[in-house]
């Protein structure tokens, strides 16, 4: 429990230090604001999962709240980006900003844990991790991107 208390202090201190270094202004729901919320939501997920690993019970629901916050802010950002630029470069941005970092981290993680195999990496590459695996969110996010893109593409022409 003392390790978890220290970890909690460390995580939230580092989060708050991020605001000290940046003199930028935060306006309601602008990019900096939603990025700060997404950062906080990611830390809640890390915190809850760390607590689970250290046998701290009763806090795992916070990870679900963090995931929901992250997805809401991401969806909001997608919509704002679409209003400004349309669908120009949509897949390029998602590939370079989301998929490529995921693939790199997965590759490094598989080698670091000694669990690398072509099959496991191909499953990661195609976002086909089982729902109980740790990478389930990437397949979910890619599906959300596909739905967003399809709806925006269909609505663009028909205005319905």
PDB file of C-alpha atoms in Angstrom, residues 14-70:
ATOM      1  CA  UNK A  14       4.275  14.931 -12.619  1.00  0.00           C
ATOM      2  CA  UNK A  15       0.899  15.824 -14.125  1.00  0.00           C
ATOM      3  CA  UNK A  16       0.787  19.126 -12.255  1.00  0.00           C
ATOM      4  CA  UNK A  17       4.418  19.894 -13.171  1.00  0.00           C
ATOM      5  CA  UNK A  18       3.337  19.735 -16.806  1.00  0.00           C
ATOM      6  CA  UNK A  19       1.280  22.879 -16.238  1.00  0.00           C
ATOM      7  CA  UNK A  20       4.193  24.751 -14.655  1.00  0.00           C
ATOM      8  CA  UNK A  21       6.359  24.422 -17.762  1.00  0.00           C
ATOM      9  CA  UNK A  22       3.674  25.626 -20.187  1.00  0.00           C
ATOM     10  CA  UNK A  23       2.701  29.300 -20.107  1.00  0.00           C
ATOM     11  CA  UNK A  24      -0.112  28.701 -22.622  1.00  0.00           C
ATOM     12  CA  UNK A  25      -3.631  29.806 -21.874  1.00  0.00           C
ATOM     13  CA  UNK A  26      -6.420  27.292 -21.478  1.00  0.00           C
ATOM     14  CA  UNK A  27      -9.789  28.242 -22.919  1.00  0.00           C
ATOM     15  CA  UNK A  28     -12.884  26.107 -22.530  1.00  0.00           C
ATOM     16  CA  UNK A  29     -12.584  23.045 -24.806  1.00  0.00           C
ATOM     17  CA  UNK A  30      -9.707  24.323 -26.950  1.00  0.00           C
ATOM     18  CA  UNK A  31      -6.921  21.965 -27.974  1.00  0.00           C
ATOM     19  CA  UNK A  32      -4.741  22.640 -24.908  1.00  0.00           C
ATOM     20  CA  UNK A  33      -7.714  22.120 -22.599  1.00  0.00           C
ATOM     21  CA  UNK A  34      -8.796  18.812 -24.131  1.00  0.00           C
ATOM     22  CA  UNK A  35      -5.173  17.626 -24.286  1.00  0.00           C
ATOM     23  CA  UNK A  36      -4.872  18.298 -20.545  1.00  0.00           C
ATOM     24  CA  UNK A  37      -8.082  16.326 -19.936  1.00  0.00           C
ATOM     25  CA  UNK A  38      -6.806  13.464 -22.098  1.00  0.00           C
ATOM     26  CA  UNK A  39      -3.515  13.477 -20.197  1.00  0.00           C
ATOM     27  CA  UNK A  40      -5.385  13.328 -16.900  1.00  0.00           C
ATOM     28  CA  UNK A  41      -7.598  10.506 -18.176  1.00  0.00           C
ATOM     29  CA  UNK A  42      -4.556   8.496 -19.293  1.00  0.00           C
ATOM     30  CA  UNK A  43      -3.031   8.936 -15.851  1.00  0.00           C
ATOM     31  CA  UNK A  44      -6.223   7.696 -14.186  1.00  0.00           C
ATOM     32  CA  UNK A  45      -5.988   4.541 -16.292  1.00  0.00           C
ATOM     33  CA  UNK A  46      -2.309   4.067 -15.401  1.00  0.00           C
ATOM     34  CA  UNK A  47      -3.103   4.751 -11.746  1.00  0.00           C
ATOM     35  CA  UNK A  48      -5.994   2.274 -11.590  1.00  0.00           C
ATOM     36  CA  UNK A  49      -4.072  -0.450 -13.424  1.00  0.00           C
ATOM     37  CA  UNK A  50      -1.047   0.108 -11.182  1.00  0.00           C
ATOM     38  CA  UNK A  51      -3.299  -0.183  -8.159  1.00  0.00           C
ATOM     39  CA  UNK A  52      -4.659  -3.466  -9.490  1.00  0.00           C
ATOM     40  CA  UNK A  53      -1.121  -4.768  -9.971  1.00  0.00           C
ATOM     41  CA  UNK A  54      -0.327  -3.800  -6.355  1.00  0.00           C
ATOM     42  CA  UNK A  55      -3.534  -5.511  -5.111  1.00  0.00           C
ATOM     43  CA  UNK A  56      -5.359  -2.292  -4.240  1.00  0.00           C
ATOM     44  CA  UNK A  57      -9.056  -3.028  -4.584  1.00  0.00           C
ATOM     45  CA  UNK A  58     -11.983  -0.769  -5.343  1.00  0.00           C
ATOM     46  CA  UNK A  59     -10.339   1.754  -7.670  1.00  0.00           C
ATOM     47  CA  UNK A  60     -10.485  -0.026 -11.031  1.00  0.00           C
ATOM     48  CA  UNK A  61     -13.709   1.767 -12.011  1.00  0.00           C
ATOM     49  CA  UNK A  62     -11.598   4.919 -12.315  1.00  0.00           C
ATOM     50  CA  UNK A  63      -9.876   3.397 -15.355  1.00  0.00           C
ATOM     51  CA  UNK A  64     -13.284   3.134 -17.049  1.00  0.00           C
ATOM     52  CA  UNK A  65     -13.980   6.777 -16.290  1.00  0.00           C
ATOM     53  CA  UNK A  66     -10.568   7.692 -17.705  1.00  0.00           C
ATOM     54  CA  UNK A  67     -11.216   5.745 -20.910  1.00  0.00           C
ATOM     55  CA  UNK A  68     -14.624   7.401 -21.319  1.00  0.00           C
ATOM     56  CA  UNK A  69     -13.138  10.883 -20.773  1.00  0.00           C
ATOM     57  CA  UNK A  70     -10.353  10.185 -23.246  1.00  0.00           C
TER      58      UNK A  70
END
